[in-house]
Amino acid sequence: MGRMKSSQIAPVSGLTIDHFPALQDQPINNLAAGETLSLSDLMRVKIPTGGIIQWVIDAVDGQQVLPKLEGVILAQALIRTLYGKPFEETGGMEPPICFSANSLTAKWNRSMPYPDNLHQFGVPTENCLQCPLAQWGTRPKNGNNANGRGMACQQRRIFLLMTLESQMPLLVTIPTSGLKVAKQYLIGLQALGLEHWQVLTSISLIEAKNADGIKYAKPQFLLLEKLPATVVQAVKRYKQTLEQQISTLQFAASYPVLTADAANSESVNAKD
């Protein structure tokens, strides 16, 4: 069987620029003069605990529960966070003691107390690839992680998702348990010669269990269609405008918001 080319993936639903509120010529702006936009201002999408296979969005008109997300992945980042205390103790209100916006170079906040239960593994290093806390089997035993399975320094992938319903992109956090499938999807697009912002993507959830039998929701990615050339050009312009407002690498200033819900939802810290 020959390799499928991106040109063979034709648009199937007749999507146009008019289908995307974010691509309209005269977008609504409710910010005050001089006010800027940050990642922490965006609506966040979190994976519920307990294996519930529906997305939860906290919107201004109430909480929305959706079986799947559909949209265009505008930008992404692979981040790392090392917390000194479990979510059960802090409620997500305490910042991590070490953070990386790209999973390559980290910043250790030495002013925060270093947990006694991590000393046996070492201390954080600036190089994430060599850090002893970024190895499997280093996560302290507590709560659902009774066997100490997983990494002390947890890795997540963050997507900015432009949907068919909202003028503003959603901030979607993929926890450790979904990193493998997310990477496989992105590589699959690359094999077709496609950028992640040139296609309409569906992200659904399926029920899975970790080695201890604890249920959790695992994301599934599906390429719905390749965007028409006119829409791709509009998306590219929108991406450039958005990147001037929000750098995909400036996650450090927003890390409490970006990681608090994810830390709770991925307590199983499954390894695929």
PDB file of C-alpha atoms in Angstrom:
ATOM      1  CA  MET A   1       0.000   0.000   0.000  1.00  0.00           C
ATOM      2  CA  GLY A   2       1.422   3.382  -0.995  1.00  0.00           C
ATOM      3  CA  ARG A   3       1.956   6.210   1.429  1.00  0.00           C
ATOM      4  CA  MET A   4      -1.030   8.523   1.792  1.00  0.00           C
ATOM      5  CA  LYS A   5      -0.273  12.110   0.831  1.00  0.00           C
ATOM      6  CA  SER A   6      -1.803  15.130   2.532  1.00  0.00           C
ATOM      7  CA  SER A   7      -3.357  16.133  -0.795  1.00  0.00           C
ATOM      8  CA  GLN A   8      -5.452  12.970  -0.609  1.00  0.00           C
ATOM      9  CA  ILE A   9      -7.111  14.143   2.594  1.00  0.00           C
ATOM     10  CA  ALA A  10      -9.762  16.430   1.188  1.00  0.00           C
ATOM     11  CA  PRO A  11     -12.067  18.691   3.212  1.00  0.00           C
ATOM     12  CA  VAL A  12     -15.340  16.843   3.727  1.00  0.00           C
ATOM     13  CA  SER A  13     -17.672  19.302   5.435  1.00  0.00           C
ATOM     14  CA  GLY A  14     -17.080  22.476   3.457  1.00  0.00           C
ATOM     15  CA  LEU A  15     -15.485  24.439   6.294  1.00  0.00           C
ATOM     16  CA  THR A  16     -14.947  28.128   5.617  1.00  0.00           C
ATOM     17  CA  ILE A  17     -13.552  31.061   7.577  1.00  0.00           C
ATOM     18  CA  ASP A  18     -17.109  31.909   8.624  1.00  0.00           C
ATOM     19  CA  HIS A  19     -17.284  28.681  10.657  1.00  0.00           C
ATOM     20  CA  PHE A  20     -14.573  29.940  13.042  1.00  0.00           C
ATOM     21  CA  PRO A  21     -15.510  32.937  15.250  1.00  0.00           C
ATOM     22  CA  ALA A  22     -11.818  33.579  15.982  1.00  0.00           C
ATOM     23  CA  LEU A  23     -11.123  34.231  12.288  1.00  0.00           C
ATOM     24  CA  GLN A  24     -13.689  36.980  11.800  1.00  0.00           C
ATOM     25  CA  ASP A  25     -12.466  40.343  10.461  1.00  0.00           C
ATOM     26  CA  GLN A  26     -13.850  42.384  13.342  1.00  0.00           C
ATOM     27  CA  PRO A  27     -13.405  40.344  16.509  1.00  0.00           C
ATOM     28  CA  ILE A  28     -14.931  41.522  19.776  1.00  0.00           C
ATOM     29  CA  ASN A  29     -12.494  43.057  22.276  1.00  0.00           C
ATOM     30  CA  ASN A  30     -13.758  43.518  25.831  1.00  0.00           C
ATOM     31  CA  LEU A  31     -10.359  44.404  27.319  1.00  0.00           C
ATOM     32  CA  ALA A  32      -9.595  47.885  28.580  1.00  0.00           C
ATOM     33  CA  ALA A  33      -7.105  50.096  26.793  1.00  0.00           C
ATOM     34  CA  GLY A  34      -3.586  48.844  27.458  1.00  0.00           C
ATOM     35  CA  GLU A  35      -4.829  45.580  28.948  1.00  0.00           C
ATOM     36  CA  THR A  36      -3.078  42.439  27.714  1.00  0.00           C
ATOM     37  CA  LEU A  37      -4.016  38.787  27.364  1.00  0.00           C
ATOM     38  CA  SER A  38      -2.229  35.928  29.104  1.00  0.00           C
ATOM     39  CA  LEU A  39      -2.602  32.163  29.149  1.00  0.00           C
ATOM     40  CA  SER A  40      -4.206  32.292  32.576  1.00  0.00           C
ATOM     41  CA  ASP A  41      -7.058  34.346  31.089  1.00  0.00           C
ATOM     42  CA  LEU A  42      -8.152  31.582  28.715  1.00  0.00           C
ATOM     43  CA  MET A  43     -10.852  29.042  29.476  1.00  0.00           C
ATOM     44  CA  ARG A  44      -9.308  25.829  30.707  1.00  0.00           C
ATOM     45  CA  VAL A  45     -10.347  22.315  29.779  1.00  0.00           C
ATOM     46  CA  LYS A  46      -9.642  19.606  32.296  1.00  0.00           C
ATOM     47  CA  ILE A  47      -9.917  15.828  32.313  1.00  0.00           C
ATOM     48  CA  PRO A  48     -12.123  14.753  35.251  1.00  0.00           C
ATOM     49  CA  THR A  49     -10.944  12.235  37.827  1.00  0.00           C
ATOM     50  CA  GLY A  50     -12.369   8.764  38.346  1.00  0.00           C
ATOM     51  CA  GLY A  51     -12.297   7.737  34.701  1.00  0.00           C
ATOM     52  CA  ILE A  52     -15.167  10.020  33.631  1.00  0.00           C
ATOM     53  CA  ILE A  53     -14.916  10.170  29.838  1.00  0.00           C
ATOM     54  CA  GLN A  54     -16.187  13.682  29.233  1.00  0.00           C
ATOM     55  CA  TRP A  55     -14.400  17.010  29.007  1.00  0.00           C
ATOM     56  CA  VAL A  56     -15.288  19.692  31.548  1.00  0.00           C
ATOM     57  CA  ILE A  57     -15.130  23.389  30.625  1.00  0.00           C
ATOM     58  CA  ASP A  58     -15.694  26.153  33.183  1.00  0.00           C
ATOM     59  CA  ALA A  59     -17.310  28.841  31.023  1.00  0.00           C
ATOM     60  CA  VAL A  60     -18.885  32.179  32.009  1.00  0.00           C
ATOM     61  CA  ASP A  61     -22.341  30.768  31.241  1.00  0.00           C
ATOM     62  CA  GLY A  62     -21.792  27.712  33.421  1.00  0.00           C
ATOM     63  CA  GLN A  63     -19.914  24.450  33.396  1.00  0.00           C
ATOM     64  CA  GLN A  64     -20.037  22.584  30.086  1.00  0.00           C
ATOM     65  CA  VAL A  65     -19.594  18.826  29.778  1.00  0.00           C
ATOM     66  CA  LEU A  66     -18.616  17.604  26.303  1.00  0.00           C
ATOM     67  CA  PRO A  67     -17.993  14.098  24.930  1.00  0.00           C
ATOM     68  CA  LYS A  68     -15.257  15.430  22.636  1.00  0.00           C
ATOM     69  CA  LEU A  69     -13.392  18.571  21.625  1.00  0.00           C
ATOM     70  CA  GLU A  70     -13.161  19.608  17.992  1.00  0.00           C
ATOM     71  CA  GLY A  71     -10.923  22.363  16.748  1.00  0.00           C
ATOM     72  CA  VAL A  72      -7.604  23.483  15.331  1.00  0.00           C
ATOM     73  CA  ILE A  73      -4.457  23.106  17.460  1.00  0.00           C
ATOM     74  CA  LEU A  74      -2.886  26.552  17.149  1.00  0.00           C
ATOM     75  CA  ALA A  75       0.110  26.061  19.415  1.00  0.00           C
ATOM     76  CA  GLN A  76       1.551  23.604  21.893  1.00  0.00           C
ATOM     77  CA  ALA A  77       4.203  23.220  24.556  1.00  0.00           C
ATOM     78  CA  LEU A  78       5.666  20.368  26.573  1.00  0.00           C
ATOM     79  CA  ILE A  79       6.131  21.461  30.188  1.00  0.00           C
ATOM     80  CA  ARG A  80       7.409  19.958  33.442  1.00  0.00           C
ATOM     81  CA  THR A  81       6.425  20.725  37.042  1.00  0.00           C
ATOM     82  CA  LEU A  82       7.836  19.462  40.332  1.00  0.00           C
ATOM     83  CA  TYR A  83       5.627  20.015  43.360  1.00  0.00           C
ATOM     84  CA  GLY A  84       6.796  19.901  46.948  1.00  0.00           C
ATOM     85  CA  LYS A  85       3.420  18.829  48.347  1.00  0.00           C
ATOM     86  CA  PRO A  86       0.600  16.677  46.950  1.00  0.00           C
ATOM     87  CA  PHE A  87      -2.513  18.310  45.515  1.00  0.00           C
ATOM     88  CA  GLU A  88      -4.584  16.953  48.418  1.00  0.00           C
ATOM     89  CA  GLU A  89      -2.661  19.219  50.821  1.00  0.00           C
ATOM     90  CA  THR A  90      -2.469  22.411  48.757  1.00  0.00           C
ATOM     91  CA  GLY A  91      -5.601  22.325  46.596  1.00  0.00           C
ATOM     92  CA  GLY A  92      -3.400  23.448  43.706  1.00  0.00           C
ATOM     93  CA  MET A  93      -2.732  26.816  45.327  1.00  0.00           C
ATOM     94  CA  GLU A  94       1.003  26.307  45.870  1.00  0.00           C
ATOM     95  CA  PRO A  95       3.376  26.843  42.922  1.00  0.00           C
ATOM     96  CA  PRO A  96       5.822  24.135  41.882  1.00  0.00           C
ATOM     97  CA  ILE A  97       9.319  24.177  43.320  1.00  0.00           C
ATOM     98  CA  CYS A  98      10.781  23.574  39.864  1.00  0.00           C
ATOM     99  CA  PHE A  99       9.325  24.386  36.454  1.00  0.00           C
ATOM    100  CA  SER A 100      10.250  24.006  32.788  1.00  0.00           C
ATOM    101  CA  ALA A 101       8.388  25.659  29.916  1.00  0.00           C
ATOM    102  CA  ASN A 102       9.938  23.324  27.307  1.00  0.00           C
ATOM    103  CA  SER A 103      10.937  20.107  29.158  1.00  0.00           C
ATOM    104  CA  LEU A 104      14.563  20.919  28.350  1.00  0.00           C
ATOM    105  CA  THR A 105      15.678  23.690  30.712  1.00  0.00           C
ATOM    106  CA  ALA A 106      14.222  24.095  34.193  1.00  0.00           C
ATOM    107  CA  LYS A 107      14.215  26.762  36.879  1.00  0.00           C
ATOM    108  CA  TRP A 108      14.453  25.577  40.496  1.00  0.00           C
ATOM    109  CA  ASN A 109      12.925  27.924  43.052  1.00  0.00           C
ATOM    110  CA  ARG A 110      15.449  27.487  45.853  1.00  0.00           C
ATOM    111  CA  SER A 111      13.504  29.800  48.153  1.00  0.00           C
ATOM    112  CA  MET A 112      10.851  27.099  48.619  1.00  0.00           C
ATOM    113  CA  PRO A 113      11.407  24.249  51.107  1.00  0.00           C
ATOM    114  CA  TYR A 114      12.698  21.084  49.473  1.00  0.00           C
ATOM    115  CA  PRO A 115      10.678  17.988  50.524  1.00  0.00           C
ATOM    116  CA  ASP A 116      12.445  15.419  52.691  1.00  0.00           C
ATOM    117  CA  ASN A 117      10.906  12.538  50.708  1.00  0.00           C
ATOM    118  CA  LEU A 118      12.698  13.678  47.542  1.00  0.00           C
ATOM    119  CA  HIS A 119      16.226  13.830  48.964  1.00  0.00           C
ATOM    120  CA  GLN A 120      16.685  10.109  48.346  1.00  0.00           C
ATOM    121  CA  PHE A 121      16.449  10.787  44.591  1.00  0.00           C
ATOM    122  CA  GLY A 122      18.582  13.928  44.499  1.00  0.00           C
ATOM    123  CA  VAL A 123      17.814  17.556  43.698  1.00  0.00           C
ATOM    124  CA  PRO A 124      16.569  19.240  40.503  1.00  0.00           C
ATOM    125  CA  THR A 125      19.008  20.036  37.739  1.00  0.00           C
ATOM    126  CA  GLU A 126      18.782  22.738  35.086  1.00  0.00           C
ATOM    127  CA  ASN A 127      18.930  20.089  32.353  1.00  0.00           C
ATOM    128  CA  CYS A 128      15.581  18.252  32.391  1.00  0.00           C
ATOM    129  CA  LEU A 129      16.920  15.335  30.367  1.00  0.00           C
ATOM    130  CA  GLN A 130      19.490  14.587  33.075  1.00  0.00           C
ATOM    131  CA  CYS A 131      17.410  15.468  36.121  1.00  0.00           C
ATOM    132  CA  PRO A 132      17.035  12.566  38.603  1.00  0.00           C
ATOM    133  CA  LEU A 133      13.504  13.728  39.497  1.00  0.00           C
ATOM    134  CA  ALA A 134      12.379  13.218  35.881  1.00  0.00           C
ATOM    135  CA  GLN A 135      12.859   9.451  36.082  1.00  0.00           C
ATOM    136  CA  TRP A 136      10.182   6.780  36.547  1.00  0.00           C
ATOM    137  CA  GLY A 137       9.833   5.501  40.099  1.00  0.00           C
ATOM    138  CA  THR A 138      10.699   8.796  41.814  1.00  0.00           C
ATOM    139  CA  ARG A 139       7.216  10.047  42.629  1.00  0.00           C
ATOM    140  CA  PRO A 140       6.580  10.004  46.407  1.00  0.00           C
ATOM    141  CA  LYS A 141       4.021   7.547  47.765  1.00  0.00           C
ATOM    142  CA  ASN A 142       0.781   9.286  48.703  1.00  0.00           C
ATOM    143  CA  GLY A 143      -2.926   9.239  47.898  1.00  0.00           C
ATOM    144  CA  ASN A 144      -3.696   7.266  44.751  1.00  0.00           C
ATOM    145  CA  ASN A 145       0.020   6.800  44.186  1.00  0.00           C
ATOM    146  CA  ALA A 146       0.441   4.288  47.005  1.00  0.00           C
ATOM    147  CA  ASN A 147       3.163   2.364  45.160  1.00  0.00           C
ATOM    148  CA  GLY A 148       5.360   5.347  44.317  1.00  0.00           C
ATOM    149  CA  ARG A 149       4.817   4.799  40.602  1.00  0.00           C
ATOM    150  CA  GLY A 150       5.566   7.638  38.186  1.00  0.00           C
ATOM    151  CA  MET A 151       7.873  10.656  38.026  1.00  0.00           C
ATOM    152  CA  ALA A 152       8.294  13.204  40.794  1.00  0.00           C
ATOM    153  CA  CYS A 153       8.615  15.868  38.093  1.00  0.00           C
ATOM    154  CA  GLN A 154       5.523  15.460  35.963  1.00  0.00           C
ATOM    155  CA  GLN A 155       5.361  16.233  32.266  1.00  0.00           C
ATOM    156  CA  ARG A 156       2.324  17.577  30.423  1.00  0.00           C
ATOM    157  CA  ARG A 157       1.491  18.799  26.940  1.00  0.00           C
ATOM    158  CA  ILE A 158      -0.520  21.999  26.566  1.00  0.00           C
ATOM    159  CA  PHE A 159      -2.575  22.834  23.483  1.00  0.00           C
ATOM    160  CA  LEU A 160      -4.193  26.093  22.417  1.00  0.00           C
ATOM    161  CA  LEU A 161      -7.311  24.868  20.625  1.00  0.00           C
ATOM    162  CA  MET A 162      -9.376  27.096  18.317  1.00  0.00           C
ATOM    163  CA  THR A 163     -12.924  25.733  18.227  1.00  0.00           C
ATOM    164  CA  LEU A 164     -15.960  26.244  16.012  1.00  0.00           C
ATOM    165  CA  GLU A 165     -17.867  27.841  18.900  1.00  0.00           C
ATOM    166  CA  SER A 166     -15.574  30.367  20.566  1.00  0.00           C
ATOM    167  CA  GLN A 167     -13.659  33.466  19.540  1.00  0.00           C
ATOM    168  CA  MET A 168     -11.007  32.666  22.130  1.00  0.00           C
ATOM    169  CA  PRO A 169      -8.904  29.486  22.057  1.00  0.00           C
ATOM    170  CA  LEU A 170      -9.229  26.912  24.805  1.00  0.00           C
ATOM    171  CA  LEU A 171      -6.312  25.906  27.007  1.00  0.00           C
ATOM    172  CA  VAL A 172      -6.228  22.091  26.957  1.00  0.00           C
ATOM    173  CA  THR A 173      -3.882  20.189  29.263  1.00  0.00           C
ATOM    174  CA  ILE A 174      -2.898  16.623  28.368  1.00  0.00           C
ATOM    175  CA  PRO A 175      -1.562  14.835  31.481  1.00  0.00           C
ATOM    176  CA  THR A 176       1.228  12.285  31.677  1.00  0.00           C
ATOM    177  CA  SER A 177      -1.105   9.399  30.881  1.00  0.00           C
ATOM    178  CA  GLY A 178      -1.971  10.938  27.489  1.00  0.00           C
ATOM    179  CA  LEU A 179       1.467  12.099  26.336  1.00  0.00           C
ATOM    180  CA  LYS A 180       2.190   9.037  24.211  1.00  0.00           C
ATOM    181  CA  VAL A 181      -1.032   9.150  22.185  1.00  0.00           C
ATOM    182  CA  ALA A 182      -0.706  12.923  21.715  1.00  0.00           C
ATOM    183  CA  LYS A 183       2.834  12.531  20.379  1.00  0.00           C
ATOM    184  CA  GLN A 184       1.774   9.675  18.088  1.00  0.00           C
ATOM    185  CA  TYR A 185      -0.972  11.865  16.634  1.00  0.00           C
ATOM    186  CA  LEU A 186       1.407  14.772  15.972  1.00  0.00           C
ATOM    187  CA  ILE A 187       3.937  12.443  14.349  1.00  0.00           C
ATOM    188  CA  GLY A 188       1.137  10.954  12.254  1.00  0.00           C
ATOM    189  CA  LEU A 189       0.269  14.405  10.939  1.00  0.00           C
ATOM    190  CA  GLN A 190       3.928  15.026  10.185  1.00  0.00           C
ATOM    191  CA  ALA A 191       4.055  11.792   8.190  1.00  0.00           C
ATOM    192  CA  LEU A 192       1.224  13.186   6.051  1.00  0.00           C
ATOM    193  CA  GLY A 193       3.098  16.450   5.535  1.00  0.00           C
ATOM    194  CA  LEU A 194       0.636  18.390   7.690  1.00  0.00           C
ATOM    195  CA  GLU A 195       1.082  20.936  10.483  1.00  0.00           C
ATOM    196  CA  HIS A 196      -1.208  20.569  13.486  1.00  0.00           C
ATOM    197  CA  TRP A 197      -2.799  23.936  12.653  1.00  0.00           C
ATOM    198  CA  GLN A 198      -3.713  22.847   9.120  1.00  0.00           C
ATOM    199  CA  VAL A 199      -6.298  20.269  10.181  1.00  0.00           C
ATOM    200  CA  LEU A 200      -9.467  19.922  12.228  1.00  0.00           C
ATOM    201  CA  THR A 201      -8.778  17.624  15.178  1.00  0.00           C
ATOM    202  CA  SER A 202     -11.117  15.708  17.459  1.00  0.00           C
ATOM    203  CA  ILE A 203     -10.011  14.837  21.013  1.00  0.00           C
ATOM    204  CA  SER A 204     -12.235  12.363  22.850  1.00  0.00           C
ATOM    205  CA  LEU A 205     -11.746  10.379  26.059  1.00  0.00           C
ATOM    206  CA  ILE A 206     -11.784   6.652  26.751  1.00  0.00           C
ATOM    207  CA  GLU A 207     -11.724   4.804  30.058  1.00  0.00           C
ATOM    208  CA  ALA A 208      -8.457   3.149  31.088  1.00  0.00           C
ATOM    209  CA  LYS A 209      -6.944   1.625  34.227  1.00  0.00           C
ATOM    210  CA  ASN A 210      -3.465   1.856  35.686  1.00  0.00           C
ATOM    211  CA  ALA A 211      -1.493  -1.054  37.142  1.00  0.00           C
ATOM    212  CA  ASP A 212      -3.320  -0.643  40.477  1.00  0.00           C
ATOM    213  CA  GLY A 213      -6.735  -0.865  38.819  1.00  0.00           C
ATOM    214  CA  ILE A 214      -7.527   2.837  39.262  1.00  0.00           C
ATOM    215  CA  LYS A 215      -9.708   4.206  36.464  1.00  0.00           C
ATOM    216  CA  TYR A 216      -8.688   7.310  34.548  1.00  0.00           C
ATOM    217  CA  ALA A 217      -9.653   9.025  31.295  1.00  0.00           C
ATOM    218  CA  LYS A 218      -7.234   8.681  28.399  1.00  0.00           C
ATOM    219  CA  PRO A 219      -7.396  11.053  25.396  1.00  0.00           C
ATOM    220  CA  GLN A 220      -7.819   9.868  21.825  1.00  0.00           C
ATOM    221  CA  PHE A 221      -6.929  12.015  18.816  1.00  0.00           C
ATOM    222  CA  LEU A 222      -8.537  11.839  15.389  1.00  0.00           C
ATOM    223  CA  LEU A 223      -7.852  13.781  12.193  1.00  0.00           C
ATOM    224  CA  LEU A 224     -11.289  14.902  11.008  1.00  0.00           C
ATOM    225  CA  GLU A 225     -10.266  16.760   7.887  1.00  0.00           C
ATOM    226  CA  LYS A 226      -7.650  18.879   6.204  1.00  0.00           C
ATOM    227  CA  LEU A 227      -8.581  22.566   6.210  1.00  0.00           C
ATOM    228  CA  PRO A 228      -9.156  24.355   2.883  1.00  0.00           C
ATOM    229  CA  ALA A 229      -6.316  26.592   1.705  1.00  0.00           C
ATOM    230  CA  THR A 230      -8.278  29.791   2.424  1.00  0.00           C
ATOM    231  CA  VAL A 231      -8.901  28.711   6.021  1.00  0.00           C
ATOM    232  CA  VAL A 232      -5.254  27.647   6.473  1.00  0.00           C
ATOM    233  CA  GLN A 233      -4.060  31.105   5.428  1.00  0.00           C
ATOM    234  CA  ALA A 234      -6.493  32.758   7.847  1.00  0.00           C
ATOM    235  CA  VAL A 235      -5.373  30.436  10.654  1.00  0.00           C
ATOM    236  CA  LYS A 236      -1.744  31.285   9.935  1.00  0.00           C
ATOM    237  CA  ARG A 237      -2.474  35.014  10.242  1.00  0.00           C
ATOM    238  CA  TYR A 238      -4.440  34.464  13.437  1.00  0.00           C
ATOM    239  CA  LYS A 239      -1.611  32.369  14.887  1.00  0.00           C
ATOM    240  CA  GLN A 240       0.865  35.160  14.210  1.00  0.00           C
ATOM    241  CA  THR A 241      -1.401  37.727  15.883  1.00  0.00           C
ATOM    242  CA  LEU A 242      -1.991  35.472  18.863  1.00  0.00           C
ATOM    243  CA  GLU A 243       1.701  34.726  19.283  1.00  0.00           C
ATOM    244  CA  GLN A 244       2.352  38.458  19.593  1.00  0.00           C
ATOM    245  CA  GLN A 245      -0.035  38.491  22.556  1.00  0.00           C
ATOM    246  CA  ILE A 246       0.787  35.119  24.102  1.00  0.00           C
ATOM    247  CA  SER A 247       4.179  33.499  23.641  1.00  0.00           C
ATOM    248  CA  THR A 248       3.865  29.704  23.795  1.00  0.00           C
ATOM    249  CA  LEU A 249       7.089  29.677  25.807  1.00  0.00           C
ATOM    250  CA  GLN A 250       5.967  32.137  28.496  1.00  0.00           C
ATOM    251  CA  PHE A 251       4.239  29.555  30.651  1.00  0.00           C
ATOM    252  CA  ALA A 252       6.159  30.282  33.840  1.00  0.00           C
ATOM    253  CA  ALA A 253       4.035  33.288  34.763  1.00  0.00           C
ATOM    254  CA  SER A 254       0.863  31.200  34.514  1.00  0.00           C
ATOM    255  CA  TYR A 255       1.987  27.879  35.965  1.00  0.00           C
ATOM    256  CA  PRO A 256      -0.381  27.759  38.975  1.00  0.00           C
ATOM    257  CA  VAL A 257      -3.347  27.985  36.600  1.00  0.00           C
ATOM    258  CA  LEU A 258      -1.898  25.699  33.968  1.00  0.00           C
ATOM    259  CA  THR A 259      -1.019  22.842  36.248  1.00  0.00           C
ATOM    260  CA  ALA A 260      -3.299  22.795  39.290  1.00  0.00           C
ATOM    261  CA  ASP A 261      -6.244  20.958  37.713  1.00  0.00           C
ATOM    262  CA  ALA A 262      -3.977  18.636  35.758  1.00  0.00           C
ATOM    263  CA  ALA A 263      -2.076  17.658  38.900  1.00  0.00           C
ATOM    264  CA  ASN A 264      -5.302  16.454  40.445  1.00  0.00           C
ATOM    265  CA  SER A 265      -6.671  14.695  37.347  1.00  0.00           C
ATOM    266  CA  GLU A 266      -3.515  12.699  36.660  1.00  0.00           C
ATOM    267  CA  SER A 267      -2.986  11.299  40.132  1.00  0.00           C
ATOM    268  CA  VAL A 268      -2.723   7.837  38.589  1.00  0.00           C
ATOM    269  CA  ASN A 269       0.354   9.050  36.650  1.00  0.00           C
ATOM    270  CA  ALA A 270       0.074   6.083  34.296  1.00  0.00           C
ATOM    271  CA  LYS A 271       2.945   5.025  32.094  1.00  0.00           C
ATOM    272  CA  ASP A 272       1.917   3.789  28.633  1.00  0.00           C
TER     273      ASP A 272
END
